[in-house]
Coordinates of C-alpha atoms in Angstrom, one line a residue:
Chain A
M784 CA -21.0 -23.1 -42.0
T785 CA -17.5 -22.0 -41.2
T786 CA -16.1 -18.6 -41.6
E787 CA -12.7 -18.2 -43.1
I788 CA -10.4 -15.7 -41.3
N789 CA -7.5 -14.6 -43.4
V790 CA -4.4 -14.0 -41.4
A791 CA -1.7 -11.8 -43.0
P792 CA 1.9 -13.2 -42.8
P793 CA 3.8 -11.4 -40.0
A794 CA 5.8 -8.4 -41.2
A795 CA 9.3 -7.7 -40.1
P796 CA 9.1 -5.4 -37.1
A797 CA 10.3 -1.8 -37.7
P798 CA 13.2 -0.8 -35.4
P799 CA 12.2 1.8 -32.9
V800 CA 14.9 4.3 -33.8
T801 CA 16.0 4.7 -37.5
P802 CA 18.9 6.8 -38.9
P803 CA 18.3 10.5 -38.9
R804 CA 16.3 11.9 -41.9
K805 CA 14.1 14.8 -42.6
V806 CA 10.7 14.4 -40.8
R807 CA 8.0 16.8 -41.6
Q808 CA 7.0 18.5 -38.3
S809 CA 4.7 21.4 -38.2
A810 CA 5.4 24.2 -35.7
H811 CA 2.7 25.2 -33.3
W812 CA 3.3 28.9 -32.7
F813 CA -0.1 29.7 -31.3
D814 CA -1.3 26.4 -29.8
L815 CA -2.2 26.6 -26.2
R816 CA 0.6 25.5 -23.9
K817 CA 2.4 23.7 -26.7
D818 CA 6.1 24.0 -27.2
I819 CA 7.4 26.3 -29.9
P820 CA 10.8 25.6 -31.6
A821 CA 13.7 26.3 -29.3
W822 CA 15.4 28.8 -31.7
G823 CA 12.1 30.7 -31.9
Y824 CA 11.9 30.9 -28.2
K825 CA 15.4 32.2 -27.8
T826 CA 15.1 34.7 -30.7
L827 CA 11.9 36.1 -29.3
T828 CA 13.5 36.5 -25.8
V829 CA 16.5 38.4 -27.3
V830 CA 14.1 40.5 -29.4
S831 CA 12.1 41.5 -26.3
F832 CA 15.2 42.7 -24.5
L833 CA 16.4 44.5 -27.6
A834 CA 13.0 46.2 -28.0
L835 CA 13.1 47.5 -24.5
F836 CA 16.7 48.7 -25.0
S837 CA 15.8 50.4 -28.3
L838 CA 12.8 52.2 -26.7
W839 CA 15.1 53.4 -24.0
A840 CA 17.8 54.5 -26.4
W841 CA 15.3 56.3 -28.7
L842 CA 13.4 58.0 -25.9
S843 CA 16.6 59.2 -24.2
H844 CA 17.6 61.0 -27.4
Q845 CA 14.3 62.9 -27.7
D846 CA 14.2 66.6 -26.8
F847 CA 11.0 66.2 -24.7
V848 CA 12.8 63.8 -22.3
N849 CA 15.0 65.3 -19.6
K850 CA 18.4 63.6 -19.7
I851 CA 18.6 63.8 -15.9
F852 CA 15.6 61.5 -15.6
L853 CA 16.4 59.2 -18.5
P854 CA 20.1 58.9 -19.2
Q855 CA 21.3 57.8 -22.6
P856 CA 22.6 54.2 -22.9
E857 CA 26.1 55.3 -23.9
K858 CA 26.3 57.5 -20.8
V859 CA 25.3 54.6 -18.7
W860 CA 27.9 52.4 -20.4
T861 CA 30.7 54.9 -19.7
T862 CA 29.5 55.2 -16.1
F863 CA 29.6 51.5 -15.8
V864 CA 33.2 51.3 -17.1
Q865 CA 34.2 54.0 -14.6
L866 CA 32.5 52.2 -11.7
L867 CA 34.3 49.0 -12.6
D868 CA 37.4 50.6 -11.1
D869 CA 35.4 51.7 -8.1
D870 CA 35.9 49.4 -5.1
N871 CA 32.6 50.6 -3.7
M872 CA 30.6 48.8 -6.4
W873 CA 32.2 45.4 -5.7
T874 CA 31.7 45.9 -2.0
D875 CA 28.1 46.9 -2.5
I876 CA 27.4 43.7 -4.6
K877 CA 29.1 41.5 -2.1
V878 CA 27.4 43.0 1.0
S879 CA 24.0 43.0 -0.6
F880 CA 24.4 39.5 -1.8
I881 CA 25.3 38.2 1.6
R882 CA 22.4 40.1 3.3
V883 CA 19.8 38.8 0.8
T884 CA 21.1 35.3 0.9
A885 CA 21.4 35.2 4.7
G886 CA 17.8 36.4 5.1
F887 CA 16.6 34.1 2.4
L888 CA 18.3 31.0 3.8
L889 CA 17.1 31.7 7.3
S890 CA 13.5 31.9 5.8
A891 CA 14.0 28.6 3.8
V892 CA 15.4 26.7 6.8
L893 CA 12.5 27.6 9.0
A894 CA 9.7 27.7 6.3
L895 CA 10.5 24.1 5.1
P896 CA 9.7 22.2 8.3
I897 CA 6.9 24.6 9.4
G898 CA 5.3 24.6 6.0
L899 CA 5.5 20.8 5.9
L900 CA 3.7 20.5 9.2
L901 CA 1.1 23.1 8.0
G902 CA 0.4 21.2 4.9
S903 CA 0.2 17.8 6.7
Y904 CA -1.8 18.5 9.9
K905 CA -5.0 20.6 9.9
I906 CA -4.4 21.3 13.6
A907 CA -1.0 23.0 12.7
E908 CA -2.8 24.8 9.9
S909 CA -5.4 26.2 12.2
V910 CA -2.8 27.5 14.6
V911 CA -0.3 29.0 12.1
Q912 CA -2.1 29.8 8.9
P913 CA -4.4 32.6 9.9
L914 CA -1.6 34.2 11.8
A915 CA 0.7 34.0 8.9
E916 CA -1.9 35.4 6.6
F917 CA -2.4 38.3 9.0
I918 CA 1.3 39.2 9.2
R919 CA 1.7 38.7 5.4
Y920 CA -0.4 41.8 4.9
V921 CA 1.6 44.1 7.1
P922 CA 3.9 46.3 4.9
V923 CA 7.4 45.4 5.7
P924 CA 8.8 49.0 5.7
A925 CA 6.4 49.7 8.5
L926 CA 8.2 47.2 10.7
I927 CA 11.5 49.1 10.5
P928 CA 11.1 50.9 13.8
M929 CA 10.2 47.7 15.6
L930 CA 13.1 45.8 14.0
M931 CA 15.5 48.5 15.1
L932 CA 14.3 48.3 18.6
L933 CA 14.6 44.5 18.6
F934 CA 17.7 43.9 16.6
G935 CA 19.5 47.2 16.6
I936 CA 20.9 48.9 13.5
G937 CA 23.5 46.3 12.6
E938 CA 23.5 43.5 10.0
L939 CA 21.0 41.5 11.9
A940 CA 18.3 44.0 11.6
K941 CA 18.7 44.1 7.8
I942 CA 18.8 40.3 7.5
M943 CA 15.7 40.1 9.7
L944 CA 13.8 42.5 7.5
I945 CA 14.5 40.3 4.4
F946 CA 13.5 37.3 6.5
I947 CA 10.2 38.8 7.5
G948 CA 9.5 39.9 4.0
T949 CA 9.9 36.4 2.6
F950 CA 9.2 33.9 5.4
F951 CA 5.4 34.2 5.8
Q952 CA 4.8 33.9 2.1
M953 CA 7.2 31.0 1.9
V954 CA 5.5 29.1 4.7
L955 CA 2.1 29.4 3.0
M956 CA 3.5 28.4 -0.4
V957 CA 5.4 25.4 1.0
A958 CA 2.2 24.2 2.8
D959 CA 0.3 24.6 -0.5
E960 CA 2.8 22.4 -2.3
V961 CA 2.5 19.7 0.4
R962 CA -1.3 19.8 0.1
R963 CA -1.0 19.3 -3.6
V964 CA 0.4 15.7 -3.1
P965 CA -2.3 13.3 -4.3
Y966 CA -4.2 11.8 -1.3
E967 CA -3.9 8.4 -2.9
L968 CA -0.2 8.4 -2.2
L969 CA -1.1 8.7 1.5
Q970 CA -3.7 6.0 1.3
V971 CA -1.4 3.5 -0.4
S972 CA 1.3 4.2 2.2
Y973 CA -1.1 3.5 5.0
T974 CA -2.0 0.1 3.5
M975 CA 1.7 -0.7 3.4
G976 CA 1.9 -0.2 7.2
A977 CA 3.4 3.3 7.2
K978 CA 2.8 5.5 10.3
R979 CA 1.8 9.2 10.1
G980 CA 5.3 10.5 10.8
E981 CA 6.8 8.2 8.2
I982 CA 4.3 9.4 5.6
V983 CA 5.2 13.1 6.4
S984 CA 8.9 12.5 6.0
K985 CA 9.0 9.7 3.4
V986 CA 6.0 10.6 1.2
L987 CA 4.7 14.1 1.6
L988 CA 8.1 15.8 1.8
K989 CA 9.6 13.8 -1.1
A990 CA 6.6 14.2 -3.3
A991 CA 6.4 18.0 -2.7
M992 CA 10.2 18.6 -3.0
P993 CA 10.3 19.8 -6.7
G994 CA 7.4 22.2 -6.0
I995 CA 9.0 23.4 -2.8
F996 CA 12.3 24.1 -4.6
D997 CA 10.4 26.2 -7.1
V998 CA 8.8 28.1 -4.3
M999 CA 12.3 28.8 -3.0
R1000 CA 13.4 30.1 -6.3
L1001 CA 10.4 32.6 -6.5
C1002 CA 11.0 33.7 -2.9
N1003 CA 14.6 34.4 -3.6
G1004 CA 13.5 36.9 -6.2
W1005 CA 11.3 38.5 -3.6
A1006 CA 14.1 38.6 -1.1
W1007 CA 16.0 40.8 -3.6
T1008 CA 13.1 43.2 -3.9
Y1009 CA 13.3 43.9 -0.2
L1010 CA 16.9 45.0 -0.5
V1011 CA 16.3 48.8 -0.8
V1012 CA 14.0 48.7 2.2
A1013 CA 16.4 46.7 4.3
E1014 CA 19.2 49.1 3.5
L1015 CA 17.1 52.0 4.7
I1016 CA 18.2 50.9 8.2
A1017 CA 21.4 52.8 8.9
A1018 CA 23.5 51.3 6.1
N1019 CA 26.6 52.7 4.7
E1020 CA 27.2 50.2 1.9
G1021 CA 25.1 47.9 -0.2
M1022 CA 23.4 48.2 -3.6
G1023 CA 20.1 49.4 -2.1
Y1024 CA 21.8 52.0 0.0
R1025 CA 23.9 53.2 -2.9
I1026 CA 20.8 53.7 -5.1
L1027 CA 19.2 55.8 -2.5
K1028 CA 22.4 57.9 -2.2
F1029 CA 22.7 58.3 -6.0
S1030 CA 19.1 59.5 -6.2
R1031 CA 19.8 62.1 -3.6
F1032 CA 22.4 63.6 -5.9
L1033 CA 20.4 62.9 -9.1
Q1034 CA 23.1 60.6 -10.5
T1035 CA 20.8 58.7 -12.7
P1036 CA 23.4 57.0 -14.9
K1037 CA 24.8 55.4 -11.8
I1038 CA 21.3 54.4 -10.7
F1039 CA 20.8 52.7 -14.1
V1040 CA 24.0 50.8 -13.8
Y1041 CA 22.9 49.4 -10.4
L1042 CA 19.4 48.6 -11.6
I1043 CA 20.7 46.6 -14.6
L1044 CA 23.2 44.9 -12.3
L1045 CA 20.4 43.9 -9.9
G1046 CA 18.4 42.5 -12.9
V1047 CA 21.4 40.5 -14.1
I1048 CA 22.2 39.1 -10.7
G1049 CA 18.6 38.1 -10.2
L1050 CA 18.2 36.5 -13.6
T1051 CA 21.5 34.6 -13.1
I1052 CA 20.4 33.1 -9.8
D1053 CA 17.0 32.3 -11.2
I1054 CA 18.5 30.3 -14.2
L1055 CA 20.9 28.6 -11.9
L1056 CA 18.2 27.5 -9.5
R1057 CA 16.1 26.2 -12.4
R1058 CA 19.0 24.2 -13.6
I1059 CA 19.6 22.7 -10.2
N1060 CA 15.9 21.9 -9.9
A1061 CA 15.9 20.0 -13.2
R1062 CA 19.1 18.2 -12.2
L1063 CA 17.9 17.2 -8.7
F1064 CA 14.4 16.1 -9.6
Q1065 CA 14.8 14.2 -12.8
W1066 CA 12.0 11.9 -11.8
A1067 CA 9.5 14.8 -12.0
D1068 CA 7.7 15.3 -15.2
T1069 CA 9.1 18.6 -16.2
T1070 CA 7.1 18.9 -19.4
K1071 CA 4.3 20.8 -17.6
R1072 CA 1.5 21.9 -19.8
Chain B
M451 CA -6.4 -16.8 7.0
K452 CA -10.0 -16.1 7.5
L453 CA -11.8 -12.8 7.0
Q454 CA -15.2 -12.4 8.7
V455 CA -17.4 -9.4 7.9
Q456 CA -20.3 -9.0 10.3
D457 CA -23.1 -6.5 9.7
L458 CA -20.7 -4.1 8.0
E459 CA -22.5 -0.8 7.4
K460 CA -21.8 2.6 6.0
A461 CA -23.9 5.6 6.5
Y462 CA -23.2 9.3 5.9
A463 CA -24.9 12.2 7.8
T464 CA -25.8 14.9 5.3
R465 CA -28.0 18.0 5.6
K466 CA -31.0 16.2 4.1
G467 CA -30.6 13.3 6.5
V468 CA -28.7 10.0 6.8
V469 CA -27.6 8.5 3.5
Q470 CA -27.2 4.7 3.6
A471 CA -24.3 3.7 1.3
V472 CA -23.9 0.1 2.4
C473 CA -26.6 -1.9 4.2
P474 CA -25.5 -4.1 7.0
T475 CA -23.6 -6.8 5.1
S476 CA -22.1 -10.1 6.3
F477 CA -19.8 -12.5 4.4
E478 CA -16.7 -14.6 5.0
V479 CA -13.7 -15.1 2.9
G480 CA -11.5 -18.2 3.4
D481 CA -7.9 -18.8 2.7
G482 CA -6.8 -18.6 -0.9
E483 CA -10.2 -17.5 -2.2
F484 CA -10.4 -14.9 -5.0
V485 CA -13.6 -13.0 -4.4
S486 CA -15.0 -10.4 -6.7
L487 CA -17.5 -7.7 -5.7
V488 CA -19.6 -6.7 -8.6
G489 CA -22.5 -4.4 -8.8
P490 CA -23.9 -1.2 -10.5
S491 CA -21.9 2.0 -10.0
G492 CA -22.5 3.7 -6.8
C493 CA -23.6 0.5 -5.1
G494 CA -21.1 0.7 -2.3
K495 CA -18.7 -2.1 -3.4
S496 CA -15.7 0.2 -3.4
T497 CA -16.8 1.7 -0.1
T498 CA -16.9 -1.9 1.3
L499 CA -13.4 -2.5 0.1
Y500 CA -12.2 0.7 1.6
M501 CA -13.8 -0.2 4.9
L502 CA -11.9 -3.6 4.7
S503 CA -8.7 -1.8 4.1
G504 CA -9.3 0.5 7.1
L505 CA -9.1 3.7 4.9
E506 CA -12.8 4.3 5.2
E507 CA -14.4 4.4 8.7
V508 CA -16.9 1.8 9.6
T509 CA -20.2 3.1 10.9
G510 CA -21.6 -0.2 12.0
G511 CA -20.6 -3.9 12.3
R512 CA -17.1 -5.3 12.5
I513 CA -14.3 -6.8 10.5
L514 CA -12.4 -9.8 11.9
L515 CA -9.1 -11.0 10.4
D516 CA -8.1 -14.3 11.9
G517 CA -10.6 -13.7 14.7
K518 CA -9.1 -10.3 15.6
E519 CA -11.0 -7.2 15.0
V520 CA -9.2 -4.8 12.6
R521 CA -9.3 -1.0 13.0
G522 CA -7.6 1.3 10.7
P523 CA -5.2 0.4 7.9
G524 CA -2.4 -2.0 8.2
A525 CA 0.2 -4.0 6.3
D526 CA -1.7 -7.2 6.7
R527 CA -4.2 -5.9 4.1
G528 CA -2.4 -4.8 0.9
M529 CA -4.2 -2.6 -1.5
V530 CA -4.1 -1.8 -5.3
F531 CA -6.0 1.3 -6.4
Q532 CA -7.7 2.2 -9.6
N533 CA -5.5 5.3 -10.0
Y534 CA -1.8 5.1 -10.4
T535 CA -0.2 5.3 -6.9
L536 CA 3.4 4.7 -7.6
F537 CA 5.8 7.1 -5.9
P538 CA 7.2 9.1 -8.8
W539 CA 10.5 9.9 -7.0
L540 CA 11.4 6.2 -6.5
T541 CA 12.5 3.8 -9.2
V542 CA 10.4 0.6 -9.9
L543 CA 12.6 -1.4 -7.5
E544 CA 12.6 1.2 -4.8
N545 CA 8.8 1.4 -5.1
V546 CA 8.5 -2.3 -4.5
Q547 CA 10.9 -2.2 -1.6
F548 CA 9.3 0.9 0.0
S549 CA 7.4 -1.1 2.6
L550 CA 10.5 -3.0 3.6
G551 CA 11.9 0.2 5.1
L552 CA 8.9 1.0 7.2
K553 CA 9.0 0.7 11.0
A554 CA 6.0 -1.6 11.0
N555 CA 7.7 -4.1 8.7
F556 CA 11.4 -3.7 9.4
R557 CA 12.3 -4.8 12.8
P558 CA 16.0 -5.5 13.0
G559 CA 15.7 -7.0 16.5
E560 CA 13.0 -9.4 15.8
Q561 CA 13.6 -10.3 12.2
T562 CA 16.7 -12.3 11.2
T563 CA 18.9 -11.0 8.4
A564 CA 17.9 -14.1 6.4
E565 CA 14.2 -13.1 6.7
I566 CA 14.9 -9.5 5.5
M567 CA 17.1 -10.9 2.7
R568 CA 14.2 -13.2 1.7
L569 CA 11.9 -10.2 1.4
V570 CA 14.4 -8.3 -0.7
G571 CA 14.8 -11.3 -2.9
R572 CA 11.0 -11.5 -3.1
S573 CA 10.9 -7.9 -4.5
Y574 CA 13.1 -9.1 -7.5
F575 CA 11.1 -12.3 -7.9
L576 CA 7.8 -10.5 -8.1
L577 CA 9.1 -8.0 -10.6
D578 CA 10.5 -10.7 -12.8
L579 CA 7.2 -12.6 -12.5
M580 CA 5.5 -9.5 -13.9
G581 CA 7.9 -9.3 -16.8
L582 CA 9.6 -6.1 -15.4
H583 CA 13.2 -7.4 -15.1
D584 CA 14.4 -4.7 -17.6
F585 CA 12.8 -1.9 -15.7
Y586 CA 14.2 -2.1 -12.2
D587 CA 15.7 1.4 -12.5
A588 CA 13.0 3.1 -14.5
Y589 CA 11.0 5.9 -13.0
P590 CA 7.2 5.6 -13.0
R591 CA 6.8 8.4 -15.6
E592 CA 8.7 6.2 -18.1
L593 CA 6.2 3.3 -17.7
S594 CA 2.9 2.6 -19.5
G595 CA -0.3 2.3 -17.5
G596 CA -0.3 -1.4 -17.5
M597 CA 3.3 -1.5 -16.3
K598 CA 2.5 0.9 -13.5
Q599 CA -0.3 -1.3 -12.2
R600 CA 2.0 -4.4 -12.4
V601 CA 4.5 -2.6 -10.2
A602 CA 1.7 -1.6 -7.8
I603 CA 0.6 -5.2 -7.5
A604 CA 4.2 -6.3 -6.8
R605 CA 4.6 -3.6 -4.3
A606 CA 1.4 -4.7 -2.5
L607 CA 2.5 -8.3 -2.5
V608 CA 6.1 -8.0 -1.4
N609 CA 5.3 -8.1 2.3
Q610 CA 3.0 -11.0 1.9
P611 CA -0.2 -9.4 3.2
K612 CA -2.8 -11.8 4.5
I613 CA -5.2 -10.4 2.0
L614 CA -4.9 -8.3 -1.2
L615 CA -7.6 -5.7 -1.8
M616 CA -8.0 -4.5 -5.4
D617 CA -10.2 -1.6 -6.4
E618 CA -10.9 -1.8 -10.1
P619 CA -7.1 -2.0 -10.7
F620 CA -7.5 -2.3 -14.5
G621 CA -10.3 0.2 -14.9
A622 CA -8.1 2.9 -16.4
L623 CA -6.4 0.5 -18.9
D624 CA -7.3 -0.1 -22.6
A625 CA -9.2 -3.3 -23.5
Q626 CA -6.1 -5.2 -24.8
T627 CA -3.8 -4.3 -21.8
R628 CA -6.7 -5.1 -19.6
E629 CA -6.9 -8.7 -20.9
E630 CA -3.1 -9.1 -20.6
M631 CA -3.3 -7.9 -17.0
Q632 CA -6.2 -10.3 -16.2
E633 CA -4.2 -13.2 -17.6
M634 CA -1.2 -12.1 -15.6
L635 CA -3.2 -11.8 -12.3
A636 CA -4.8 -15.2 -12.9
L637 CA -1.3 -16.7 -13.2
L638 CA -0.1 -14.8 -10.2
S639 CA -2.9 -15.8 -8.0
Q640 CA -2.3 -19.4 -9.0
Y641 CA 1.4 -19.1 -8.0
E642 CA 1.1 -17.0 -4.9
K643 CA -2.2 -18.4 -3.6
T644 CA -2.9 -14.9 -2.1
T645 CA -6.4 -14.3 -0.8
I646 CA -7.8 -11.5 -3.0
I647 CA -10.9 -9.3 -2.9
F648 CA -11.4 -7.7 -6.2
V649 CA -13.9 -4.9 -7.0
T650 CA -15.0 -4.5 -10.6
H651 CA -18.0 -3.5 -12.6
D652 CA -16.9 -5.8 -15.4
V653 CA -18.8 -9.1 -15.1
E654 CA -16.5 -10.9 -17.5
E655 CA -13.5 -9.9 -15.6
A656 CA -15.0 -11.0 -12.4
I657 CA -15.9 -14.5 -13.7
F658 CA -12.5 -14.9 -15.4
L659 CA -10.5 -14.2 -12.2
S660 CA -12.6 -15.2 -9.3
S661 CA -13.4 -18.4 -7.5
R662 CA -16.4 -16.6 -6.0
I663 CA -18.5 -13.6 -6.9
L664 CA -20.6 -11.4 -4.5
V665 CA -23.2 -9.4 -6.4
F666 CA -24.3 -6.1 -4.9
S667 CA -27.7 -4.4 -5.5
S668 CA -27.9 -0.8 -6.4
R669 CA -27.7 1.8 -3.7
P670 CA -28.1 1.2 -0.8
G671 CA -25.8 -1.7 -1.5
R672 CA -26.4 -5.2 -0.1
I673 CA -25.3 -8.6 -1.3
I674 CA -28.1 -10.2 -3.5
S675 CA -26.1 -13.2 -4.6
D676 CA -23.1 -15.3 -3.7
I677 CA -22.0 -17.3 -6.7
A678 CA -19.2 -19.9 -6.8
V679 CA -17.3 -19.9 -10.1
P680 CA -16.8 -23.6 -11.2
F681 CA -13.6 -23.1 -13.2
G682 CA -10.3 -24.2 -11.8
R683 CA -7.4 -21.8 -11.3
D684 CA -5.4 -23.6 -14.1
E685 CA -8.3 -23.1 -16.6
R686 CA -7.9 -19.3 -16.6
T687 CA -6.7 -18.5 -20.1
L688 CA -8.4 -16.1 -22.5
N689 CA -10.0 -19.0 -24.3
L690 CA -12.2 -19.5 -21.2
K691 CA -14.1 -16.3 -22.1
V692 CA -15.7 -17.9 -25.1
E693 CA -16.7 -21.2 -23.4
P694 CA -20.5 -21.7 -23.4
E695 CA -20.5 -22.3 -19.6
F696 CA -18.6 -19.0 -19.1
M697 CA -21.1 -17.1 -21.3
R698 CA -24.1 -18.7 -19.5
M699 CA -22.7 -17.5 -16.2
K700 CA -22.1 -14.0 -17.6
R701 CA -25.7 -13.8 -18.8
E702 CA -27.0 -15.0 -15.4
I703 CA -25.1 -12.4 -13.5
M704 CA -25.9 -9.6 -15.9
T705 CA -29.6 -10.5 -15.5
L706 CA -29.1 -10.3 -11.7
L707 CA -27.5 -6.9 -12.1
H708 CA -30.0 -5.5 -14.5
G709 CA -32.9 -6.8 -12.5
S710 CA -32.1 -4.2 -9.9
Q711 CA -32.0 -1.5 -12.6
N712 CA -34.7 -2.6 -15.1
N713 CA -37.3 -0.2 -13.8
K714 CA -35.0 2.7 -14.3
A715 CA -34.4 1.7 -18.0
E716 CA -38.2 1.4 -18.5
D717 CA -38.7 4.9 -17.0
R718 CA -36.1 6.3 -19.3
K719 CA -37.6 4.7 -22.4
T720 CA -41.1 6.1 -21.7
L721 CA -39.6 9.5 -21.0
L722 CA -37.7 9.4 -24.3
E723 CA -40.8 8.4 -26.2
K724 CA -42.8 11.2 -24.7
L725 CA -40.1 13.7 -25.6
V726 CA -39.9 12.4 -29.2
Q727 CA -43.7 12.7 -29.6
K728 CA -43.7 16.3 -28.4
A729 CA -41.0 17.3 -30.8

């Protein structure tokens, strides 16, 4: 007995990319971790900003709200226009930006190698990690007297405060990124003849780099939050110092201008760093779900 | 090349006592052999392979490669893992050439430029052999599972290790890709004449690829059979899998494997019957 097997004649293969046409695609607005349409994402972002703004505008025009505590948007706008001609504002932005960036860069330059060692060698972890965890919990403003004793009241003290505020978090987070590198990548390197030092520099560092860059982006945000604290130390310019001064004279419209400026600066740096990350590490799978 | 394994043993100290993962095991592998280790899951075949690679510590016995005892991992024993282990930040070609840049393998004083150039040429040759000539500059995330494993094999072979250790390298692939990969590996081993030790739980795969099969018992693992596969290296095409002789061999080995598990199956059957009666 034989079995007949019918074989269909081969069909012409379909080309992988065909000219554009309408393809039905359903949107997944509420699916867990799934992308929503780009226009929807952008619209909702704009709406959330507008909502906050409207709430502010509405509240500030109510009788039960004291205008000294919540200035009206139009008042803030005119104040902003006035301040544009004020050299102080530009100096404040410049000085603060340099302080934050200097403190942040110092953190980054030291946290990268130390964090790499911490994440690679348990012996380094046992020495540094508990210590770093301990210092991490000390409130940074409480260190101001010590910092003034050690570094005086000049620029250095302010930069060091921002450094201390970010460094210990950063070291621990960098180490965590290094630990997240799959152990198999180490194993396969060993079987190719790699030595430990080579694995640290050629495998662990390279594999953890996109994550480390993201850590840096987050820590840069934190560095900005320490600005006001840093400028408590005998400052006579800078955005944090100026906000404190405005509040002493109840100049809330000016405070609002500075707060919004800080937000805008932070958001700009954040978007910029995200872009650089995506550009530098194209090999990484950025469609995290 | 000669690999001698003498009374190799693995035991773990746990709170309940010492767990024997691999009983003292001895075997030898000669030049150009393709040896598969098969056995039920948890029998210690992978542990044995990891001990040979030096990634897992040996708790008894010794491993001799060309008469010299090996300790710890080294470039003389290449390895391909079940999981994908390509470096995601390197392109396919850079992955394959990774080992050429390591201190252990790149010795400008001792090696002539011609030697180094030969190894570089070899990286291209191996990729071409695996049908990856269009993917030199692709990143691993752009590759399918089968392609990733092909790159991993090329990467392990580029430095001409004395022996290639493979831990269920096709275990994560779908059935069709798996067969393609088996054919490719059969062809490759015919070409390269590399000595290979291959761990798998797929009996068919083991017969298809190997010149010799070591069958492990269930835990604690020990070798219960050492079987020579009678097929020549040029006979390894997918047609082989339906030859009567091939099927007979498969049945023989499966009986061996199940023999060590039969009691368990019986127990489960009676338990199931009891439960059904109760319900």
